[in-house]
Coordinates of N, CA and C in Angstrom, one line a residue:
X1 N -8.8 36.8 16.4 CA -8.9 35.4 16.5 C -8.4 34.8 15.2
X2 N -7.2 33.9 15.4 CA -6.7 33.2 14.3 C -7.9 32.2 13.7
X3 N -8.3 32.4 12.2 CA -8.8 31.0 11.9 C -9.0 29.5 12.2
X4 N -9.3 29.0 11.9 CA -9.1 27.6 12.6 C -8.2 26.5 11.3
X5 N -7.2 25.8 11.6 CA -6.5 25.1 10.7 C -7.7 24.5 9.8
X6 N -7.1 24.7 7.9 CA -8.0 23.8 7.5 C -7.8 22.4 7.6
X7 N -8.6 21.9 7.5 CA -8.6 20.6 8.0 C -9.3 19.7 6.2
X8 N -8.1 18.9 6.0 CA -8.8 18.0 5.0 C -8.4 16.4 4.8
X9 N -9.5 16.0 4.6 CA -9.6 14.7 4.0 C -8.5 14.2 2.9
X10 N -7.9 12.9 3.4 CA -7.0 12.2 2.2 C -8.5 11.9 1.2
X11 N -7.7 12.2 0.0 CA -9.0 11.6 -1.3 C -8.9 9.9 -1.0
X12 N -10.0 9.2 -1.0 CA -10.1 8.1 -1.6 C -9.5 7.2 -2.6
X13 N -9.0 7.7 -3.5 CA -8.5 7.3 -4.5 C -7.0 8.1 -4.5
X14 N -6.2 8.0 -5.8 CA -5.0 8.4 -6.2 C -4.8 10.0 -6.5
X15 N -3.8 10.5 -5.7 CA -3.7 12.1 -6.2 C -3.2 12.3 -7.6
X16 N -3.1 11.3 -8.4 CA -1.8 11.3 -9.2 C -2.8 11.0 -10.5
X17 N -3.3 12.0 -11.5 CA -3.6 11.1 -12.8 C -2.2 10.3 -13.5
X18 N -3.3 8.8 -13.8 CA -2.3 7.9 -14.7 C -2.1 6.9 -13.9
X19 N -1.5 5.6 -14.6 CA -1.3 4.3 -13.7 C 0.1 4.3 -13.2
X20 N 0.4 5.4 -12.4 CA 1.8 5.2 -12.0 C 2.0 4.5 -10.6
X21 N 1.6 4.1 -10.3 CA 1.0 3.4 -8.8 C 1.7 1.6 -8.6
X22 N 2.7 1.6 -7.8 CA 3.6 0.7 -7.5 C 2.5 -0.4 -7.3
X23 N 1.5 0.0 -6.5 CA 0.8 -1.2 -6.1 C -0.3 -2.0 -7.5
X24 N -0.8 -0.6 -8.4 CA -1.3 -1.7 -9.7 C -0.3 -2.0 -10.4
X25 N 1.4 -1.6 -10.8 CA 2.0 -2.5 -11.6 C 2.6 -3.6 -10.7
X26 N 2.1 -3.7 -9.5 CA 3.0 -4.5 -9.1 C 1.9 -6.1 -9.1
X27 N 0.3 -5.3 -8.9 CA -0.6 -6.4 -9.0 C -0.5 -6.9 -10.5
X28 N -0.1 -6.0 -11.3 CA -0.7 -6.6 -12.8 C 0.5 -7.9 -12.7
X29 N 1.8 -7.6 -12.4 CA 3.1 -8.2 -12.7 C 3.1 -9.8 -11.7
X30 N 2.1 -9.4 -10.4 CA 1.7 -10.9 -9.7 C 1.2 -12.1 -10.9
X31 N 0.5 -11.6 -11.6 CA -0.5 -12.4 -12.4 C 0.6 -13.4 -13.3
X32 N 2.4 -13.0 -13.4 CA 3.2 -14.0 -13.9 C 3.4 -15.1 -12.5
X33 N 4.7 -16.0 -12.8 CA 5.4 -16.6 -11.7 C 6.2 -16.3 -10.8
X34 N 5.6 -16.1 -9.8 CA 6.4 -15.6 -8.7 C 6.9 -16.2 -7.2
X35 N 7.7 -15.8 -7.1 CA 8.4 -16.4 -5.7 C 7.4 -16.9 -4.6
X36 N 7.0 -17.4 -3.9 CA 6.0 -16.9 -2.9 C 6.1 -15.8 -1.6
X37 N 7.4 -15.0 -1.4 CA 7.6 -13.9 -0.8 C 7.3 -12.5 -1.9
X38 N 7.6 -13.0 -3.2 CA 7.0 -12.2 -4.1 C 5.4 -12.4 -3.9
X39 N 4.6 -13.3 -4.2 CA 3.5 -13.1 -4.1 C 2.9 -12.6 -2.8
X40 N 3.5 -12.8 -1.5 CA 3.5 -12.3 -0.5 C 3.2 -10.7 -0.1
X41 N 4.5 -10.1 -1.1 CA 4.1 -8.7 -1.3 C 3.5 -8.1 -2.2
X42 N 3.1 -8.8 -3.5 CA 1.8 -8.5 -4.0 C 0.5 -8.6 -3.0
X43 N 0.0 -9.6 -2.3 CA -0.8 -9.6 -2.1 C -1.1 -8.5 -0.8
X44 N 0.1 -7.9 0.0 CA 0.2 -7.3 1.0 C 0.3 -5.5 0.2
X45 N 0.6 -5.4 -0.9 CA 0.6 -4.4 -1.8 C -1.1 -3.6 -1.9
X46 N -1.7 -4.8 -2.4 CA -2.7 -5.2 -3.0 C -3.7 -5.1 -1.5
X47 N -4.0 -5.4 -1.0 CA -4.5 -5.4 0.6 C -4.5 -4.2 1.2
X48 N -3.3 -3.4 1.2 CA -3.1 -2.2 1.9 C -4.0 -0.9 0.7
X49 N -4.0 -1.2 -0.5 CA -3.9 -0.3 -1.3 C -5.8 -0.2 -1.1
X50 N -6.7 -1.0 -1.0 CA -7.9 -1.1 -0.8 C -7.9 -1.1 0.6
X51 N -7.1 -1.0 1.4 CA -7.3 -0.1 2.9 C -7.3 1.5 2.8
X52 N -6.1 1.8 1.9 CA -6.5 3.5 1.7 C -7.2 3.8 1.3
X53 N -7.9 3.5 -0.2 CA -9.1 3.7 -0.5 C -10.1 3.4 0.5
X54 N -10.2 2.8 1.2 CA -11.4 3.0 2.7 C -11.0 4.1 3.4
X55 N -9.6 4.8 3.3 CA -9.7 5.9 4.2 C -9.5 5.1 5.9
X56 N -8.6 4.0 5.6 CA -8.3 2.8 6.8 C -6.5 2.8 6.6
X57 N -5.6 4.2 6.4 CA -4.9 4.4 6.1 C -4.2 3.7 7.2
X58 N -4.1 3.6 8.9 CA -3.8 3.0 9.7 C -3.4 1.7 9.8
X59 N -4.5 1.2 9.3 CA -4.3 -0.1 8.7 C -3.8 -0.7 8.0
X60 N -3.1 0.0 7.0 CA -2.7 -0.5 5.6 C -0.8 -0.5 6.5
X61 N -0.8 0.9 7.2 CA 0.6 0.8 7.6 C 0.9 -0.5 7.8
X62 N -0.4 -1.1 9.3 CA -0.1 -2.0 10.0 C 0.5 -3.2 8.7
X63 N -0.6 -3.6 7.6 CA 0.2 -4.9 7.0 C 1.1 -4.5 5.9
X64 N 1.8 -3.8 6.1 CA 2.6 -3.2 5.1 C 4.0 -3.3 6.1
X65 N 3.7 -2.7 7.6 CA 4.8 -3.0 8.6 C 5.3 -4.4 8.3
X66 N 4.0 -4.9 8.5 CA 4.2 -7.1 8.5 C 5.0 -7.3 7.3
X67 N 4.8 -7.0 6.6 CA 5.4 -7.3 5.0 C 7.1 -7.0 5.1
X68 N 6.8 -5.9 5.5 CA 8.5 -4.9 5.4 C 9.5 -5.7 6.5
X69 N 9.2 -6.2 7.6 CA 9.7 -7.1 8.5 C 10.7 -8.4 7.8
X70 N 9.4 -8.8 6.7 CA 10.4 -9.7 6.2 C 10.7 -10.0 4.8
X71 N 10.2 -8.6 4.3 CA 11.1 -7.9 2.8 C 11.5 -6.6 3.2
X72 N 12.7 -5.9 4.1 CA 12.6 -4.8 4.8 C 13.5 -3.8 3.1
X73 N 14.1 -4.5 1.8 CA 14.5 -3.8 0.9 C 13.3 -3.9 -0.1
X74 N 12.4 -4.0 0.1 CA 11.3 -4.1 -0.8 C 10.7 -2.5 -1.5
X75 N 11.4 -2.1 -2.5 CA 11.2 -0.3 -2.9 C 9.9 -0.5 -3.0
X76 N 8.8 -1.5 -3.5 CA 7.2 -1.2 -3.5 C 6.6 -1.0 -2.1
X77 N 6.9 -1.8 -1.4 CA 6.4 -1.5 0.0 C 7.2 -0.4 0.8
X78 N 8.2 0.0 0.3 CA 8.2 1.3 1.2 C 7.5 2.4 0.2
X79 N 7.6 2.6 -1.1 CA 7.0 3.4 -1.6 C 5.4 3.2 -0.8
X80 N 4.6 2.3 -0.5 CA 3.1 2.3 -0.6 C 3.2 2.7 1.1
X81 N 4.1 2.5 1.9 CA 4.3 2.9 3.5 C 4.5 4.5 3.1
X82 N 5.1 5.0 2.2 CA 5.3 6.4 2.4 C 3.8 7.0 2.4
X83 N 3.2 6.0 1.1 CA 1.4 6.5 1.1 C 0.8 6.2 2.1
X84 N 0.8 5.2 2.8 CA -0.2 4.8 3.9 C 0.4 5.6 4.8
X85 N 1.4 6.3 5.1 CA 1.9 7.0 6.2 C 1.3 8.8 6.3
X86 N 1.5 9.2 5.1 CA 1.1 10.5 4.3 C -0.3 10.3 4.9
X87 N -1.0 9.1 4.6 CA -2.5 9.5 4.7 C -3.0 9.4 6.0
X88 N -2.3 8.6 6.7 CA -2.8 8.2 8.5 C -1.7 9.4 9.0
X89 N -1.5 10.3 8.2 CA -0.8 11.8 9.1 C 0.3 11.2 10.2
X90 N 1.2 10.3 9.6 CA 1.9 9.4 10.7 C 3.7 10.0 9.5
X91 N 3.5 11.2 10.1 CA 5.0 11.9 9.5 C 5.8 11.2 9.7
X92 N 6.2 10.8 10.9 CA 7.9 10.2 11.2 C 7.9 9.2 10.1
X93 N 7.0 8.0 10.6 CA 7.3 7.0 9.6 C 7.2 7.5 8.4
X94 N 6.5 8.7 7.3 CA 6.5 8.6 6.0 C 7.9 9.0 6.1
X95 N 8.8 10.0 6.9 CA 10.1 10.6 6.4 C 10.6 9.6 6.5
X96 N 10.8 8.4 7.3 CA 11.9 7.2 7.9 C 11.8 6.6 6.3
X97 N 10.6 6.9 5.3 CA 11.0 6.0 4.4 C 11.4 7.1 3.4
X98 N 11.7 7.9 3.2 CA 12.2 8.6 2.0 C 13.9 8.4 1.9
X99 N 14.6 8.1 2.7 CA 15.9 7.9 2.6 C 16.1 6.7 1.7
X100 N 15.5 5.6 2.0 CA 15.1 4.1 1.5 C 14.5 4.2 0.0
X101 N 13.7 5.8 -0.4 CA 13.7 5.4 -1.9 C 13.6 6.7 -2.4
X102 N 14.2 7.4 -2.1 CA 15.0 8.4 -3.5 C 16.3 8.2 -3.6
X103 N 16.6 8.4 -4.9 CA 15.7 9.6 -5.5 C 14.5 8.7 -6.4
X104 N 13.7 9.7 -6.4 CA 12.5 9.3 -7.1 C 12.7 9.0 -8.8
X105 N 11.7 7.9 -9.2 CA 11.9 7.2 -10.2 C 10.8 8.0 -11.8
X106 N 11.2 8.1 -12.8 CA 10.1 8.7 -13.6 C 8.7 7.8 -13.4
X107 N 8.0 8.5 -13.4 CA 6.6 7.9 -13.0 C 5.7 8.0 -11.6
X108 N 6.8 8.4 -11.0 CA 6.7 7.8 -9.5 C 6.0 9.3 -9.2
X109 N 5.4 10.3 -9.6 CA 4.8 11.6 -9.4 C 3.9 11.5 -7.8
X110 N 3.1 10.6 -7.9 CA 2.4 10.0 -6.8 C 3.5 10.4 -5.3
X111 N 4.2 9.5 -5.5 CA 5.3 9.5 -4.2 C 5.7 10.7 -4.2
X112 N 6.3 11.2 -5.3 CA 6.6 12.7 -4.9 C 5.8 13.8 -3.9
X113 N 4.6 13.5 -4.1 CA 3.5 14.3 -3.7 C 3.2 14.2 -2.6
X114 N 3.1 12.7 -1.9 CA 3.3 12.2 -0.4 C 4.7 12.7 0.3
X115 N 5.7 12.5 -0.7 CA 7.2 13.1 0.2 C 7.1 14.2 0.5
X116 N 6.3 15.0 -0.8 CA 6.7 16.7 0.0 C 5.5 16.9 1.2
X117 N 4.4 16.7 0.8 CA 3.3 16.4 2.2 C 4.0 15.9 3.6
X118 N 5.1 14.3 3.3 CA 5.3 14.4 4.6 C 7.2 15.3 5.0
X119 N 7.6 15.8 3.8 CA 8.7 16.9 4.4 C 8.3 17.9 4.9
X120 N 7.2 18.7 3.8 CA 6.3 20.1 5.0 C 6.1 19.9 6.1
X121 N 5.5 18.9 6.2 CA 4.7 18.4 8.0 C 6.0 18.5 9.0
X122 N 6.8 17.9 8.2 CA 7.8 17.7 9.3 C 8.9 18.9 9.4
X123 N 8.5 20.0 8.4 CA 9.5 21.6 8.8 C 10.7 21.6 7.3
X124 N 10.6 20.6 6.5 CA 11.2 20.7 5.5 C 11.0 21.0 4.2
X125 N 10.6 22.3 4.6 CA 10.3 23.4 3.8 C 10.6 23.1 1.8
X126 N 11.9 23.6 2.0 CA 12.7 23.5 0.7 C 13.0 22.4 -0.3
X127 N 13.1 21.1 0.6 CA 13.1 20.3 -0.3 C 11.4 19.5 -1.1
X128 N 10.2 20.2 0.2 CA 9.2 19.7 -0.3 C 8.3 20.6 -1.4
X129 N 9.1 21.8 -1.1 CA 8.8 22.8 -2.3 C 9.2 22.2 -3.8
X130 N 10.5 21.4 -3.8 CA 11.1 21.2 -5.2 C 10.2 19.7 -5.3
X131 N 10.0 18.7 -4.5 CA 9.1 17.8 -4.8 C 7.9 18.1 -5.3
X132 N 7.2 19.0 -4.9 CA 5.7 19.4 -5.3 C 5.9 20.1 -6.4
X133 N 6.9 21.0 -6.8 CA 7.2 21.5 -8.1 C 7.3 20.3 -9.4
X134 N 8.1 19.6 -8.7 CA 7.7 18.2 -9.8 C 6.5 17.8 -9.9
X135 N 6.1 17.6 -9.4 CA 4.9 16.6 -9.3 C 3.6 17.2 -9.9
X136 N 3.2 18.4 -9.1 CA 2.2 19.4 -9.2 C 1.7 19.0 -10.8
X137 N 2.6 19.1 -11.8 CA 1.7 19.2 -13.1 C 0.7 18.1 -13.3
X138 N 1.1 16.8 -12.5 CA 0.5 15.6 -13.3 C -0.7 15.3 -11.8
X139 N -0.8 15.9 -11.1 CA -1.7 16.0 -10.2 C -3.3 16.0 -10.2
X140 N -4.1 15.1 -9.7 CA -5.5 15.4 -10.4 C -6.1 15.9 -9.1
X141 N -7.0 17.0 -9.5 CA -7.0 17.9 -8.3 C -8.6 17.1 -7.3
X142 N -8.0 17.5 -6.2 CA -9.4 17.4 -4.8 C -8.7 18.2 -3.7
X143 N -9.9 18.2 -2.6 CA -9.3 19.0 -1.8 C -8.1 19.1 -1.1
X144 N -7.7 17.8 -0.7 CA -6.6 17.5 -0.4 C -5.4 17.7 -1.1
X145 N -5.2 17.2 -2.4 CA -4.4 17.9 -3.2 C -4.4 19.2 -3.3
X146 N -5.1 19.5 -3.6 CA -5.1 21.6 -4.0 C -5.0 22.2 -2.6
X147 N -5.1 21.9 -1.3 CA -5.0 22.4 -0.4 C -3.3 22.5 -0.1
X148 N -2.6 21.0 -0.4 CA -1.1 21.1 0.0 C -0.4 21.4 -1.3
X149 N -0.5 21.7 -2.6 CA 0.1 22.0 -3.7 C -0.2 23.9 -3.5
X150 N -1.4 24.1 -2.6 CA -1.3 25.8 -2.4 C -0.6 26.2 -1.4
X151 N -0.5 25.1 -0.3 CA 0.2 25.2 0.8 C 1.6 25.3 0.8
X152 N 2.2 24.2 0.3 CA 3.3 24.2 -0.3 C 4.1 25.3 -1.7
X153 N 3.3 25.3 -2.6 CA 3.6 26.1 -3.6 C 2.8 27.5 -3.7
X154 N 2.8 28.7 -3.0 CA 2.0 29.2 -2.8 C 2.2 30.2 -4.5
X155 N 1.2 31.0 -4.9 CA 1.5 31.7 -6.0 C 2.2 33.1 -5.6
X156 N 3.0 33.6 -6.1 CA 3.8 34.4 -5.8 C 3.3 36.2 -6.3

């Protein structure tokens, strides 16, 4: 009898030690003058990002969808759709956004981590191996993380 798939929980919080997180620089940078489609996607940044932290990853897609509709080149809200997609296990959509924002940016460790998450899922072995090879060092470990950085990068 085959084991049974592990099964784990998105963390709560950020897999990524450090503030590399599109949605706090993007909140700190609201606090200047902004467009009101700018403030728009701060505030929809901002909204969605305290939906994943509830572990209301579904949700966050949903107003992140609304947002993208009518800022559809917006690189912060597809970066935070690749996370709200990674976490509500909604593969297609995280891959549909990886074309829209790589290559990845210094800092951006976070997204890496969700891209190779949602390339595995989806059979793309190779390229989510060299993502998680990036990433992996700056990684702050939970179950979730250590489960797809062993999954992905297994030790040889």
């Amino acid at each position: 009898i085959p084991a049974p798939p592990v099964v784990t929980e998105p963390p709560p919080s950020s897999p990524v030690v450090g503030s590399s997180d599109v949605v706090d620089a993007r909140t700190e940078a609201s606090r200047g003058s902004f467009s009101g489609a700018q403030d728009r996607v701060g505030a929809a940044l901002t909204s969605a990002k305290k939906m994943m932290n509830s572990n209301k990853a579904a949700e966050a897609q949903r107003v992140l969808r609304d947002e993208l509709i009518k800022n559809p080149g917006s690189r912060e809200l597809r970066l935070a759709m690749l996370e709200a997609s990674c976490l509500a296990r909604d593969w297609r959509t995280g891959d549909a956004q990886l074309a829209l924002v790589e290559p990845f940016r210094a800092g951006e460790d976070r997204y890496r981590f969700y891209a190779a998450v949602v390339l595995w899922e989806t059979g793309k072995e190779e390229p989510a191996k060299k993502l998680m090879a990036a990433a992996a060092p700056r990684l702050a470990p939970s179950a979730f993380v250590d489960h797809y950085v062993k999954l992905i990068l297994p030790e040889e």
